[in-house]
PDB file of C-alpha atoms and ligand atoms in Angstrom:
ATOM      1  CA  ALA A   1       0.000   0.000   0.000  1.00 37.00           C
ATOM      2  CA  LYS A   2       1.129   3.524  -0.742  1.00 41.00           C
ATOM      3  CA  ALA A   3       1.885   5.653   2.271  1.00 44.00           C
ATOM      4  CA  ASP A   4       2.471   8.930   0.487  1.00 48.00           C
ATOM      5  CA  GLY A   5      -0.805  10.637   1.239  1.00 46.00           C
ATOM      6  CA  ARG A   6      -2.391  10.156  -2.124  1.00 49.00           C
ATOM      7  CA  ASN A   7      -6.090   9.472  -2.163  1.00 48.00           C
ATOM      8  CA  THR A   8      -5.732   5.745  -2.552  1.00 50.00           C
ATOM      9  CA  CYS A   9      -8.230   5.103   0.235  1.00 50.00           C
ATOM     10  CA  ARG A  10      -7.326   2.025   2.201  1.00 51.00           C
ATOM     11  CA  PHE A  11     -10.409   2.525   4.353  1.00 47.00           C
ATOM     12  CA  PHE A  12     -11.396  -1.104   4.817  1.00 45.00           C
ATOM     13  CA  GLU A  13      -7.974  -2.614   4.288  1.00 49.00           C
ATOM     14  CA  SER A  14      -6.021  -1.153   7.165  1.00 51.00           C
ATOM     15  CA  ALA A  15      -4.641  -3.262   9.973  1.00 49.00           C
ATOM     16  CA  MET A  16      -5.645  -1.852  13.337  1.00 50.00           C
ATOM     17  CA  SER A  17      -2.433  -3.207  14.810  1.00 49.00           C
ATOM     18  CA  GLU A  18      -0.588  -0.465  12.963  1.00 56.00           C
ATOM     19  CA  ASP A  19      -2.217   2.099  15.225  1.00 61.00           C
ATOM     20  CA  THR A  20       0.192   3.749  17.547  1.00 72.00           C
ATOM     21  CA  LEU A  21      -0.683   5.907  20.501  1.00 74.00           C
ATOM     22  CA  SER A  22       0.137   8.997  18.520  1.00 79.00           C
ATOM     23  CA  ASN A  23      -2.196   7.894  15.731  1.00 81.00           C
ATOM     24  CA  ILE A  24      -5.025   7.461  18.215  1.00 85.00           C
ATOM     25  CA  LEU A  25      -4.328  10.914  19.560  1.00 84.00           C
ATOM     26  CA  LEU A  26      -4.223  12.308  16.024  1.00 85.00           C
ATOM     27  CA  GLU A  27      -7.498  10.576  15.202  1.00 88.00           C
ATOM     28  CA  THR A  28      -9.189  12.136  18.221  1.00 90.00           C
ATOM     29  CA  ARG A  29      -7.992  15.551  17.120  1.00 92.00           C
ATOM     30  CA  LEU A  30      -8.857  15.021  13.470  1.00 92.00           C
ATOM     31  CA  ARG A  31     -12.382  14.067  14.515  1.00 92.00           C
ATOM     32  CA  ARG A  32     -12.714  17.504  16.117  1.00 94.00           C
ATOM     33  CA  ALA A  33     -10.968  19.366  13.317  1.00 96.00           C
ATOM     34  CA  ILE A  34     -14.095  19.848  11.211  1.00 94.00           C
ATOM     35  CA  PRO A  35     -16.451  21.077  13.966  1.00 95.00           C
ATOM     36  CA  ASN A  36     -13.609  23.227  15.339  1.00 95.00           C
ATOM     37  CA  GLY A  37     -13.054  24.852  11.958  1.00 96.00           C
ATOM     38  CA  GLU A  38      -9.390  23.834  11.702  1.00 97.00           C
ATOM     39  CA  LEU A  39      -9.401  22.649   8.072  1.00 98.00           C
ATOM     40  CA  ARG A  40      -8.417  25.022   5.267  1.00 98.00           C
ATOM     41  CA  VAL A  41      -8.646  24.793   1.495  1.00 98.00           C
ATOM     42  CA  HIS A  42      -5.741  25.985  -0.601  1.00 98.00           C
ATOM     43  CA  TYR A  43      -6.162  26.596  -4.317  1.00 98.00           C
ATOM     44  CA  GLN A  44      -3.642  25.846  -7.028  1.00 98.00           C
ATOM     45  CA  THR A  45      -4.192  27.409 -10.431  1.00 98.00           C
ATOM     46  CA  GLN A  46      -4.560  25.388 -13.621  1.00 98.00           C
ATOM     47  CA  HIS A  47      -3.595  26.926 -16.950  1.00 98.00           C
ATOM     48  CA  ARG A  48      -3.798  26.525 -20.688  1.00 98.00           C
ATOM     49  CA  LEU A  49      -0.214  25.596 -21.511  1.00 98.00           C
ATOM     50  CA  ALA A  50      -0.046  27.458 -24.815  1.00 98.00           C
ATOM     51  CA  ASP A  51      -0.716  30.949 -23.409  1.00 97.00           C
ATOM     52  CA  GLY A  52      -0.910  30.535 -19.637  1.00 97.00           C
ATOM     53  CA  ALA A  53      -4.577  31.525 -19.385  1.00 97.00           C
ATOM     54  CA  LEU A  54      -6.260  30.479 -16.150  1.00 97.00           C
ATOM     55  CA  THR A  55      -8.637  27.543 -16.694  1.00 98.00           C
ATOM     56  CA  GLY A  56      -9.436  26.404 -13.145  1.00 98.00           C
ATOM     57  CA  TYR A  57      -8.187  25.539  -9.677  1.00 98.00           C
ATOM     58  CA  GLU A  58      -7.487  22.387  -7.713  1.00 98.00           C
ATOM     59  CA  ALA A  59      -8.631  22.432  -4.086  1.00 98.00           C
ATOM     60  CA  LEU A  60      -6.056  20.967  -1.669  1.00 98.00           C
ATOM     61  CA  VAL A  61      -6.866  20.507   1.995  1.00 98.00           C
ATOM     62  CA  ARG A  62      -4.625  21.629   4.892  1.00 98.00           C
ATOM     63  CA  TRP A  63      -5.067  21.352   8.642  1.00 96.00           C
ATOM     64  CA  GLN A  64      -4.321  24.227  10.963  1.00 94.00           C
ATOM     65  CA  HIS A  65      -3.593  22.051  13.989  1.00 89.00           C
ATOM     66  CA  PRO A  66      -3.833  23.841  17.371  1.00 85.00           C
ATOM     67  CA  ASP A  67      -0.577  22.276  18.690  1.00 85.00           C
ATOM     68  CA  ASP A  68       1.325  20.926  15.708  1.00 83.00           C
ATOM     69  CA  GLY A  69       0.792  23.909  13.445  1.00 91.00           C
ATOM     70  CA  PHE A  70       0.095  23.791   9.743  1.00 94.00           C
ATOM     71  CA  LEU A  71      -0.208  20.206   8.479  1.00 95.00           C
ATOM     72  CA  MET A  72       0.037  19.054   4.867  1.00 96.00           C
ATOM     73  CA  PRO A  73      -2.232  16.240   3.558  1.00 97.00           C
ATOM     74  CA  ALA A  74       0.528  13.613   3.832  1.00 95.00           C
ATOM     75  CA  ALA A  75       0.418  14.083   7.623  1.00 93.00           C
ATOM     76  CA  PHE A  76      -3.278  13.291   8.030  1.00 94.00           C
ATOM     77  CA  ILE A  77      -4.987  12.027   4.837  1.00 95.00           C
ATOM     78  CA  PRO A  78      -3.707   8.428   5.264  1.00 93.00           C
ATOM     79  CA  LEU A  79      -5.104   8.329   8.796  1.00 92.00           C
ATOM     80  CA  ALA A  80      -8.341   9.963   7.636  1.00 94.00           C
ATOM     81  CA  GLU A  81      -8.668   7.169   5.080  1.00 93.00           C
ATOM     82  CA  GLU A  82      -7.972   4.392   7.568  1.00 91.00           C
ATOM     83  CA  THR A  83     -10.495   5.725  10.054  1.00 91.00           C
ATOM     84  CA  GLY A  84     -13.183   6.643   7.539  1.00 92.00           C
ATOM     85  CA  LEU A  85     -12.974  10.298   8.587  1.00 94.00           C
ATOM     86  CA  ILE A  86     -12.028  11.014   4.962  1.00 95.00           C
ATOM     87  CA  VAL A  87     -15.718  10.785   4.025  1.00 95.00           C
ATOM     88  CA  GLU A  88     -16.777  13.768   6.147  1.00 95.00           C
ATOM     89  CA  LEU A  89     -13.531  15.572   5.369  1.00 97.00           C
ATOM     90  CA  GLY A  90     -14.195  15.115   1.657  1.00 97.00           C
ATOM     91  CA  PHE A  91     -17.725  16.475   1.899  1.00 96.00           C
ATOM     92  CA  TRP A  92     -16.439  19.380   3.976  1.00 97.00           C
ATOM     93  CA  VAL A  93     -14.004  20.267   1.182  1.00 98.00           C
ATOM     94  CA  ILE A  94     -16.759  20.204  -1.460  1.00 98.00           C
ATOM     95  CA  ASP A  95     -18.916  22.438   0.700  1.00 98.00           C
ATOM     96  CA  ALA A  96     -16.067  24.849   1.447  1.00 98.00           C
ATOM     97  CA  VAL A  97     -15.172  25.098  -2.250  1.00 98.00           C
ATOM     98  CA  LEU A  98     -18.756  25.801  -3.316  1.00 98.00           C
ATOM     99  CA  ALA A  99     -19.156  28.387  -0.532  1.00 98.00           C
ATOM    100  CA  GLN A 100     -15.986  30.072  -1.811  1.00 98.00           C
ATOM    101  CA  GLN A 101     -17.311  30.100  -5.362  1.00 98.00           C
ATOM    102  CA  ALA A 102     -20.583  31.627  -4.188  1.00 98.00           C
ATOM    103  CA  ALA A 103     -18.538  34.318  -2.399  1.00 97.00           C
ATOM    104  CA  TRP A 104     -16.474  34.998  -5.535  1.00 96.00           C
ATOM    105  CA  ARG A 105     -19.652  35.303  -7.546  1.00 96.00           C
ATOM    106  CA  ALA A 106     -21.102  37.731  -5.010  1.00 96.00           C
ATOM    107  CA  GLU A 107     -17.953  39.843  -5.462  1.00 93.00           C
ATOM    108  CA  GLY A 108     -18.599  39.871  -9.203  1.00 94.00           C
ATOM    109  CA  ARG A 109     -15.689  37.614 -10.130  1.00 93.00           C
ATOM    110  CA  PRO A 110     -16.148  35.241 -13.064  1.00 93.00           C
ATOM    111  CA  LEU A 111     -16.084  31.622 -11.903  1.00 96.00           C
ATOM    112  CA  VAL A 112     -13.784  28.887 -13.179  1.00 97.00           C
ATOM    113  CA  PRO A 113     -14.142  25.173 -12.378  1.00 98.00           C
ATOM    114  CA  VAL A 114     -12.582  23.950  -9.136  1.00 98.00           C
ATOM    115  CA  ALA A 115     -11.347  20.359  -8.978  1.00 98.00           C
ATOM    116  CA  VAL A 116     -11.855  18.456  -5.727  1.00 98.00           C
ATOM    117  CA  ASN A 117     -10.123  15.211  -4.758  1.00 98.00           C
ATOM    118  CA  ILE A 118     -12.602  12.404  -4.111  1.00 95.00           C
ATOM    119  CA  CYS A 119     -11.794   9.166  -2.328  1.00 92.00           C
ATOM    120  CA  ALA A 120     -13.230   5.686  -2.886  1.00 90.00           C
ATOM    121  CA  ALA A 121     -15.013   5.545   0.466  1.00 91.00           C
ATOM    122  CA  GLN A 122     -16.887   8.713  -0.500  1.00 93.00           C
ATOM    123  CA  LEU A 123     -18.002   7.326  -3.871  1.00 91.00           C
ATOM    124  CA  ARG A 124     -19.267   4.177  -2.154  1.00 89.00           C
ATOM    125  CA  ARG A 125     -21.629   6.157   0.024  1.00 91.00           C
ATOM    126  CA  ALA A 126     -25.253   5.892  -1.063  1.00 89.00           C
ATOM    127  CA  ASP A 127     -25.763   9.570  -0.212  1.00 94.00           C
ATOM    128  CA  PHE A 128     -22.869  10.812  -2.390  1.00 95.00           C
ATOM    129  CA  LEU A 129     -25.047  11.979  -5.280  1.00 96.00           C
ATOM    130  CA  PRO A 130     -27.725  13.752  -3.201  1.00 96.00           C
ATOM    131  CA  ARG A 131     -25.069  15.387  -1.026  1.00 97.00           C
ATOM    132  CA  VAL A 132     -23.135  16.781  -3.979  1.00 97.00           C
ATOM    133  CA  ARG A 133     -26.325  17.955  -5.663  1.00 97.00           C
ATOM    134  CA  GLY A 134     -27.563  19.392  -2.386  1.00 98.00           C
ATOM    135  CA  ALA A 135     -24.342  21.346  -1.903  1.00 98.00           C
ATOM    136  CA  LEU A 136     -24.474  22.738  -5.462  1.00 98.00           C
ATOM    137  CA  ALA A 137     -28.083  23.827  -4.963  1.00 98.00           C
ATOM    138  CA  ARG A 138     -27.457  25.292  -1.492  1.00 98.00           C
ATOM    139  CA  HIS A 139     -24.663  27.501  -2.768  1.00 98.00           C
ATOM    140  CA  GLY A 140     -26.361  28.268  -6.082  1.00 98.00           C
ATOM    141  CA  VAL A 141     -23.320  27.094  -8.060  1.00 98.00           C
ATOM    142  CA  GLU A 142     -23.782  25.302 -11.399  1.00 98.00           C
ATOM    143  CA  GLY A 143     -22.325  21.822 -11.767  1.00 98.00           C
ATOM    144  CA  ARG A 144     -19.952  22.923 -14.513  1.00 98.00           C
ATOM    145  CA  TYR A 145     -17.882  24.771 -11.921  1.00 98.00           C
ATOM    146  CA  LEU A 146     -17.138  21.523 -10.074  1.00 98.00           C
ATOM    147  CA  GLU A 147     -14.709  18.859 -11.223  1.00 98.00           C
ATOM    148  CA  LEU A 148     -14.189  15.594  -9.349  1.00 97.00           C
ATOM    149  CA  GLU A 149     -10.716  14.038  -9.309  1.00 97.00           C
ATOM    150  CA  VAL A 150     -10.825  10.266  -8.980  1.00 93.00           C
ATOM    151  CA  THR A 151      -8.068   7.671  -9.284  1.00 90.00           C
ATOM    152  CA  GLU A 152      -7.740   4.759 -11.668  1.00 89.00           C
ATOM    153  CA  SER A 153      -8.275   2.131  -8.980  1.00 86.00           C
ATOM    154  CA  MET A 154     -11.634   3.667  -8.034  1.00 86.00           C
ATOM    155  CA  LEU A 155     -12.850   3.270 -11.608  1.00 85.00           C
ATOM    156  CA  ILE A 156     -11.737  -0.327 -11.902  1.00 82.00           C
ATOM    157  CA  ASP A 157     -12.994  -1.667  -8.591  1.00 78.00           C
ATOM    158  CA  GLU A 158     -16.666  -0.865  -9.027  1.00 76.00           C
ATOM    159  CA  PRO A 159     -17.166   0.207 -12.644  1.00 76.00           C
ATOM    160  CA  GLU A 160     -20.948  -0.202 -12.797  1.00 82.00           C
ATOM    161  CA  ALA A 161     -21.755   1.745  -9.649  1.00 84.00           C
ATOM    162  CA  VAL A 162     -19.218   4.433 -10.504  1.00 86.00           C
ATOM    163  CA  MET A 163     -20.511   4.653 -14.072  1.00 87.00           C
ATOM    164  CA  THR A 164     -24.072   5.320 -12.890  1.00 90.00           C
ATOM    165  CA  LEU A 165     -22.904   7.866 -10.373  1.00 92.00           C
ATOM    166  CA  LEU A 166     -20.576   9.805 -12.651  1.00 92.00           C
ATOM    167  CA  SER A 167     -23.093   9.802 -15.498  1.00 92.00           C
ATOM    168  CA  ALA A 168     -25.719  11.280 -13.200  1.00 94.00           C
ATOM    169  CA  LEU A 169     -23.380  14.034 -12.037  1.00 95.00           C
ATOM    170  CA  ARG A 170     -22.368  14.754 -15.595  1.00 94.00           C
ATOM    171  CA  GLU A 171     -25.961  15.529 -16.453  1.00 94.00           C
ATOM    172  CA  ASP A 172     -25.596  18.387 -13.972  1.00 96.00           C
ATOM    173  CA  GLY A 173     -22.441  19.549 -15.770  1.00 97.00           C
ATOM    174  CA  VAL A 174     -19.972  18.204 -13.204  1.00 98.00           C
ATOM    175  CA  THR A 175     -16.770  17.024 -14.934  1.00 97.00           C
ATOM    176  CA  VAL A 176     -14.508  14.121 -14.010  1.00 96.00           C
ATOM    177  CA  ALA A 177     -10.712  13.955 -14.085  1.00 96.00           C
ATOM    178  CA  ILE A 178      -8.490  10.944 -13.517  1.00 94.00           C
ATOM    179  CA  ASP A 179      -5.792  11.918 -11.032  1.00 95.00           C
ATOM    180  CA  ASP A 180      -2.203  10.621 -11.166  1.00 93.00           C
ATOM    181  CA  PHE A 181      -2.947   9.005 -14.525  1.00 93.00           C
ATOM    182  CA  GLY A 182      -0.477   6.328 -15.546  1.00 87.00           C
ATOM    183  CA  THR A 183       0.545   5.286 -12.052  1.00 88.00           C
ATOM    184  CA  GLY A 184      -2.319   2.905 -11.274  1.00 78.00           C
ATOM    185  CA  TYR A 185      -3.172   0.107 -13.677  1.00 69.00           C
ATOM    186  CA  SER A 186      -2.129  -1.138 -17.063  1.00 61.00           C
ATOM    187  CA  ASN A 187      -5.657  -2.273 -17.906  1.00 69.00           C
ATOM    188  CA  MET A 188      -7.300   0.729 -19.485  1.00 77.00           C
ATOM    189  CA  ALA A 189     -10.498  -0.884 -20.748  1.00 78.00           C
ATOM    190  CA  TYR A 190     -12.508   1.219 -18.312  1.00 80.00           C
ATOM    191  CA  LEU A 191     -11.531   4.397 -20.194  1.00 85.00           C
ATOM    192  CA  LYS A 192     -13.908   3.766 -23.068  1.00 82.00           C
ATOM    193  CA  ARG A 193     -16.832   2.956 -20.812  1.00 82.00           C
ATOM    194  CA  LEU A 194     -16.627   5.695 -18.227  1.00 85.00           C
ATOM    195  CA  PRO A 195     -17.521   9.347 -18.683  1.00 88.00           C
ATOM    196  CA  ILE A 196     -14.095  10.941 -18.212  1.00 93.00           C
ATOM    197  CA  ASP A 197     -13.262  14.505 -19.267  1.00 96.00           C
ATOM    198  CA  THR A 198      -9.619  14.943 -18.279  1.00 97.00           C
ATOM    199  CA  LEU A 199      -6.509  12.832 -17.783  1.00 96.00           C
ATOM    200  CA  LYS A 200      -4.150  14.374 -15.227  1.00 97.00           C
ATOM    201  CA  ILE A 201      -0.659  13.207 -16.151  1.00 97.00           C
ATOM    202  CA  ASP A 202       1.125  12.288 -12.935  1.00 96.00           C
ATOM    203  CA  GLN A 203       3.963  14.574 -11.907  1.00 97.00           C
ATOM    204  CA  SER A 204       6.428  11.678 -11.752  1.00 96.00           C
ATOM    205  CA  PHE A 205       6.266  11.600 -15.581  1.00 96.00           C
ATOM    206  CA  VAL A 206       6.415  15.372 -15.935  1.00 97.00           C
ATOM    207  CA  ARG A 207       9.294  16.281 -13.636  1.00 91.00           C
ATOM    208  CA  ASP A 208      12.236  15.299 -15.882  1.00 92.00           C
ATOM    209  CA  LEU A 209      10.450  15.690 -19.202  1.00 94.00           C
ATOM    210  CA  PRO A 210      12.991  17.817 -21.047  1.00 91.00           C
ATOM    211  CA  VAL A 211      15.732  15.210 -20.420  1.00 94.00           C
ATOM    212  CA  SER A 212      14.071  11.824 -19.803  1.00 95.00           C
ATOM    213  CA  ARG A 213      13.416   9.862 -23.024  1.00 96.00           C
ATOM    214  CA  GLU A 214      11.307   7.390 -21.031  1.00 95.00           C
ATOM    215  CA  ASN A 215       9.062  10.083 -19.604  1.00 96.00           C
ATOM    216  CA  GLN A 216       8.784  11.731 -23.004  1.00 97.00           C
ATOM    217  CA  ALA A 217       7.548   8.448 -24.484  1.00 96.00           C
ATOM    218  CA  ILE A 218       5.027   7.902 -21.684  1.00 95.00           C
ATOM    219  CA  VAL A 219       3.657  11.441 -21.830  1.00 97.00           C
ATOM    220  CA  ARG A 220       3.366  11.320 -25.648  1.00 97.00           C
ATOM    221  CA  ALA A 221       1.446   8.038 -25.342  1.00 95.00           C
ATOM    222  CA  ILE A 222      -0.956   9.483 -22.771  1.00 95.00           C
ATOM    223  CA  ILE A 223      -1.599  12.576 -24.924  1.00 97.00           C
ATOM    224  CA  GLN A 224      -2.241  10.366 -27.960  1.00 96.00           C
ATOM    225  CA  LEU A 225      -4.632   8.197 -25.971  1.00 94.00           C
ATOM    226  CA  ALA A 226      -6.492  11.242 -24.649  1.00 95.00           C
ATOM    227  CA  ASP A 227      -6.792  12.716 -28.137  1.00 95.00           C
ATOM    228  CA  ALA A 228      -8.229   9.468 -29.520  1.00 93.00           C
ATOM    229  CA  LEU A 229     -10.768   9.326 -26.683  1.00 93.00           C
ATOM    230  CA  GLN A 230     -11.473  13.080 -26.914  1.00 95.00           C
ATOM    231  CA  MET A 231     -10.300  13.816 -23.420  1.00 96.00           C
ATOM    232  CA  THR A 232      -8.355  16.821 -22.188  1.00 98.00           C
ATOM    233  CA  THR A 233      -4.816  16.336 -20.864  1.00 98.00           C
ATOM    234  CA  LEU A 234      -3.498  18.214 -17.829  1.00 98.00           C
ATOM    235  CA  ALA A 235       0.153  17.845 -16.816  1.00 98.00           C
ATOM    236  CA  GLU A 236       0.837  17.994 -13.080  1.00 98.00           C
ATOM    237  CA  GLY A 237       4.073  19.270 -11.574  1.00 98.00           C
ATOM    238  CA  VAL A 238       4.993  21.755 -14.317  1.00 98.00           C
ATOM    239  CA  GLU A 239       7.891  23.492 -12.607  1.00 97.00           C
ATOM    240  CA  ASN A 240       9.694  25.386 -15.361  1.00 97.00           C
ATOM    241  CA  GLU A 241       9.397  27.035 -18.740  1.00 96.00           C
ATOM    242  CA  GLU A 242      11.342  24.314 -20.515  1.00 96.00           C
ATOM    243  CA  THR A 243       8.802  21.692 -19.395  1.00 97.00           C
ATOM    244  CA  ARG A 244       5.871  23.927 -20.340  1.00 98.00           C
ATOM    245  CA  ARG A 245       7.290  24.388 -23.832  1.00 97.00           C
ATOM    246  CA  TRP A 246       7.960  20.666 -24.270  1.00 98.00           C
ATOM    247  CA  LEU A 247       4.364  19.927 -23.281  1.00 98.00           C
ATOM    248  CA  VAL A 248       2.952  22.527 -25.682  1.00 98.00           C
ATOM    249  CA  ASP A 249       4.945  21.006 -28.526  1.00 98.00           C
ATOM    250  CA  ALA A 250       3.705  17.536 -27.584  1.00 98.00           C
ATOM    251  CA  GLY A 251       0.081  18.739 -27.703  1.00 98.00           C
ATOM    252  CA  CYS A 252      -0.735  18.703 -24.004  1.00 98.00           C
ATOM    253  CA  ASP A 253      -3.671  21.014 -23.244  1.00 98.00           C
ATOM    254  CA  LEU A 254      -3.403  22.185 -19.648  1.00 98.00           C
ATOM    255  CA  GLY A 255      -0.871  22.356 -16.826  1.00 98.00           C
ATOM    256  CA  GLN A 256      -0.553  22.886 -13.121  1.00 98.00           C
ATOM    257  CA  GLY A 257       2.553  23.268 -10.975  1.00 98.00           C
ATOM    258  CA  TYR A 258       4.949  25.466  -9.062  1.00 97.00           C
ATOM    259  CA  GLY A 259       6.087  27.009 -12.368  1.00 97.00           C
ATOM    260  CA  PHE A 260       2.653  28.673 -12.539  1.00 97.00           C
ATOM    261  CA  ALA A 261       1.759  28.956  -8.862  1.00 97.00           C
ATOM    262  CA  ARG A 262       1.875  27.118  -5.545  1.00 97.00           C
ATOM    263  CA  PRO A 263      -1.359  26.270  -3.736  1.00 98.00           C
ATOM    264  CA  VAL A 264      -2.475  29.290  -1.685  1.00 97.00           C
ATOM    265  CA  PRO A 265      -5.502  30.352   0.411  1.00 97.00           C
ATOM    266  CA  ALA A 266      -8.350  31.945  -1.544  1.00 96.00           C
ATOM    267  CA  GLU A 267      -7.430  35.413  -0.190  1.00 94.00           C
ATOM    268  CA  ALA A 268      -3.994  35.106  -1.789  1.00 94.00           C
ATOM    269  CA  LEU A 269      -5.245  34.278  -5.297  1.00 92.00           C
ATOM    270  CA  GLU A 270      -4.598  37.077  -7.699  1.00 76.00           C
ATOM    271  CA  HIS A 271      -7.544  36.400  -9.997  1.00 60.00           C
ATOM    272  CA  ASP A 272      -5.724  37.286 -13.140  1.00 51.00           C
ATOM    273  CA  TYR A 273      -8.328  36.348 -15.719  1.00 48.00           C
ATOM    274  CA  ALA A 274      -6.650  38.211 -18.566  1.00 37.00           C
TER     275      ALA A 274
HETATM  276  P1  C2E B 301      -2.563  15.324  -5.683  1.00 54.29           P
HETATM  277  O1  C2E B 301      -4.041  15.306  -5.808  1.00 54.29           O
HETATM  278  O2  C2E B 301      -1.774  14.617  -6.719  1.00 54.29           O
HETATM  279  O3  C2E B 301      -2.184  16.865  -5.589  1.00 54.29           O
HETATM  280  C1  C2E B 301      -1.027  17.423  -6.155  1.00 54.29           C
HETATM  281  C2  C2E B 301       0.051  17.602  -5.122  1.00 54.29           C
HETATM  282  O4  C2E B 301       1.244  18.038  -5.782  1.00 54.29           O
HETATM  283  C3  C2E B 301      -0.255  18.680  -4.093  1.00 54.29           C
HETATM  284  O5  C2E B 301       0.360  18.298  -2.865  1.00 54.29           O
HETATM  285  C4  C2E B 301       0.428  19.904  -4.690  1.00 54.29           C
HETATM  286  O6  C2E B 301       0.743  20.894  -3.736  1.00 54.29           O
HETATM  287  C5  C2E B 301       1.674  19.260  -5.246  1.00 54.29           C
HETATM  288  N1  C2E B 301       2.250  20.042  -6.358  1.00 54.29           N
HETATM  289  C6  C2E B 301       1.615  20.887  -7.183  1.00 54.29           C
HETATM  290  N2  C2E B 301       2.466  21.392  -8.101  1.00 54.29           N
HETATM  291  C7  C2E B 301       3.677  20.847  -7.860  1.00 54.29           C
HETATM  292  C8  C2E B 301       4.972  20.982  -8.474  1.00 54.29           C
HETATM  293  O7  C2E B 301       5.176  21.713  -9.435  1.00 54.29           O
HETATM  294  N3  C2E B 301       5.984  20.245  -7.943  1.00 54.29           N
HETATM  295  C9  C2E B 301       5.797  19.413  -6.885  1.00 54.29           C
HETATM  296  N4  C2E B 301       6.845  18.727  -6.420  1.00 54.29           N
HETATM  297  N5  C2E B 301       4.578  19.253  -6.275  1.00 54.29           N
HETATM  298  C10 C2E B 301       3.539  19.969  -6.765  1.00 54.29           C
HETATM  299  P2  C2E B 301      -0.426  18.361  -1.484  1.00 54.29           P
HETATM  300  O8  C2E B 301      -1.288  19.591  -1.419  1.00 54.29           O
HETATM  301  O9  C2E B 301       0.583  18.133  -0.408  1.00 54.29           O
HETATM  302  O10 C2E B 301      -1.416  17.132  -1.563  1.00 54.29           O
HETATM  303  C11 C2E B 301      -0.936  15.811  -1.566  1.00 54.29           C
HETATM  304  C12 C2E B 301      -2.036  14.828  -1.849  1.00 54.29           C
HETATM  305  O11 C2E B 301      -2.992  14.795  -0.789  1.00 54.29           O
HETATM  306  C13 C2E B 301      -2.840  15.148  -3.100  1.00 54.29           C
HETATM  307  O12 C2E B 301      -2.131  14.719  -4.237  1.00 54.29           O
HETATM  308  C14 C2E B 301      -4.109  14.375  -2.844  1.00 54.29           C
HETATM  309  O13 C2E B 301      -3.992  13.037  -3.235  1.00 54.29           O
HETATM  310  C15 C2E B 301      -4.242  14.441  -1.336  1.00 54.29           C
HETATM  311  N6  C2E B 301      -5.266  15.451  -1.012  1.00 54.29           N
HETATM  312  C16 C2E B 301      -5.135  16.791  -0.925  1.00 54.29           C
HETATM  313  N7  C2E B 301      -6.309  17.372  -0.623  1.00 54.29           N
HETATM  314  C17 C2E B 301      -7.221  16.361  -0.539  1.00 54.29           C
HETATM  315  C18 C2E B 301      -8.644  16.311  -0.275  1.00 54.29           C
HETATM  316  O14 C2E B 301      -9.331  17.333  -0.078  1.00 54.29           O
HETATM  317  N8  C2E B 301      -9.223  15.064  -0.268  1.00 54.29           N
HETATM  318  C19 C2E B 301      -8.500  13.933  -0.518  1.00 54.29           C
HETATM  319  N9  C2E B 301      -9.154  12.745  -0.504  1.00 54.29           N
HETATM  320  N10 C2E B 301      -7.186  13.949  -0.787  1.00 54.29           N
HETATM  321  C20 C2E B 301      -6.550  15.151  -0.794  1.00 54.29           C
HETATM  322 CA1   CA B 302      -5.515  15.697  -7.262  1.00 54.29          CA
HETATM  323 CA1   CA B 303      -2.209  14.188  -8.847  1.00 54.29          CA
HETATM  324 CA1   CA B 304      -5.945  17.163 -26.598  1.00 54.29          CA
END
């Protein structure tokens, strides 16, 4: 199992024996984090690679811990997954993002889609669809301003249930991206059956692009696949101009990474829609 904080969701697979005292303490605190208002959403911009135009944001959760300070997802998402707290955390993020969009709209700012990371345990919940729809309606935000990021394993494990769910959300305009694409499975049969809009090329393939022949081959293959299936490609971890240019030449559509901007609180976004 991965232990790097990605949303791989080992909810039902975890061994309780792995729990240490500090994990139990952390769990107790994480349980209170939502009601105590300690979670924050940071936003990282997404751009059209060719001209840098803003196309959206990804929402990334952080925890302002009363004792341990500012915690990154790697410090608490794995535990949230093991304990099932990820379900409420995930819904909190969706709600916070839609509330933020409603606030932007009230300020007269044009909206762009915000992508939210979804975990398998959340998708399995029977109330997922009504809760997402309820949140959209409550905040008066159209579905097209919400994108859900799911991982390959989530699409393979329960294709029928996921298919029904994602198709229903798509009718509301909600889009679906596959996160960390290329790192999960070699069986890609699910791609032609599921309603996917965007392939997010994992940053491990993007990092050394200008020099790595292997990564160049993988990224070209993903772009070709996406073009054939009429999906958008978004490269993660675009850190420099050389990489951006390589990706433009290869036909990649969108990018995200420190080369454009780091994730920041909503107040720190510059809203450069030019
Ligand atoms: P991810 O979804 O793959 O998110 C991208 C991660 O890469 C983020 O780390 C982001 O800050 C980082 N990143 C962005 N651009 C660059 C770059 O140019 N270079 C490098 N080296 N890194 C870059 P972060 O915020 O620490 O999040 C880590 C993971 O935690 C995420 O990976 C995601 O799987 C998970 N996560 C974050 N927020 C949530 C959430 O609300 N729900 C769930 N279920 N998982 C979340
Ligand atoms: Ca993501
Ligand atoms: Ca990713
Ligand atoms: Ca394309």
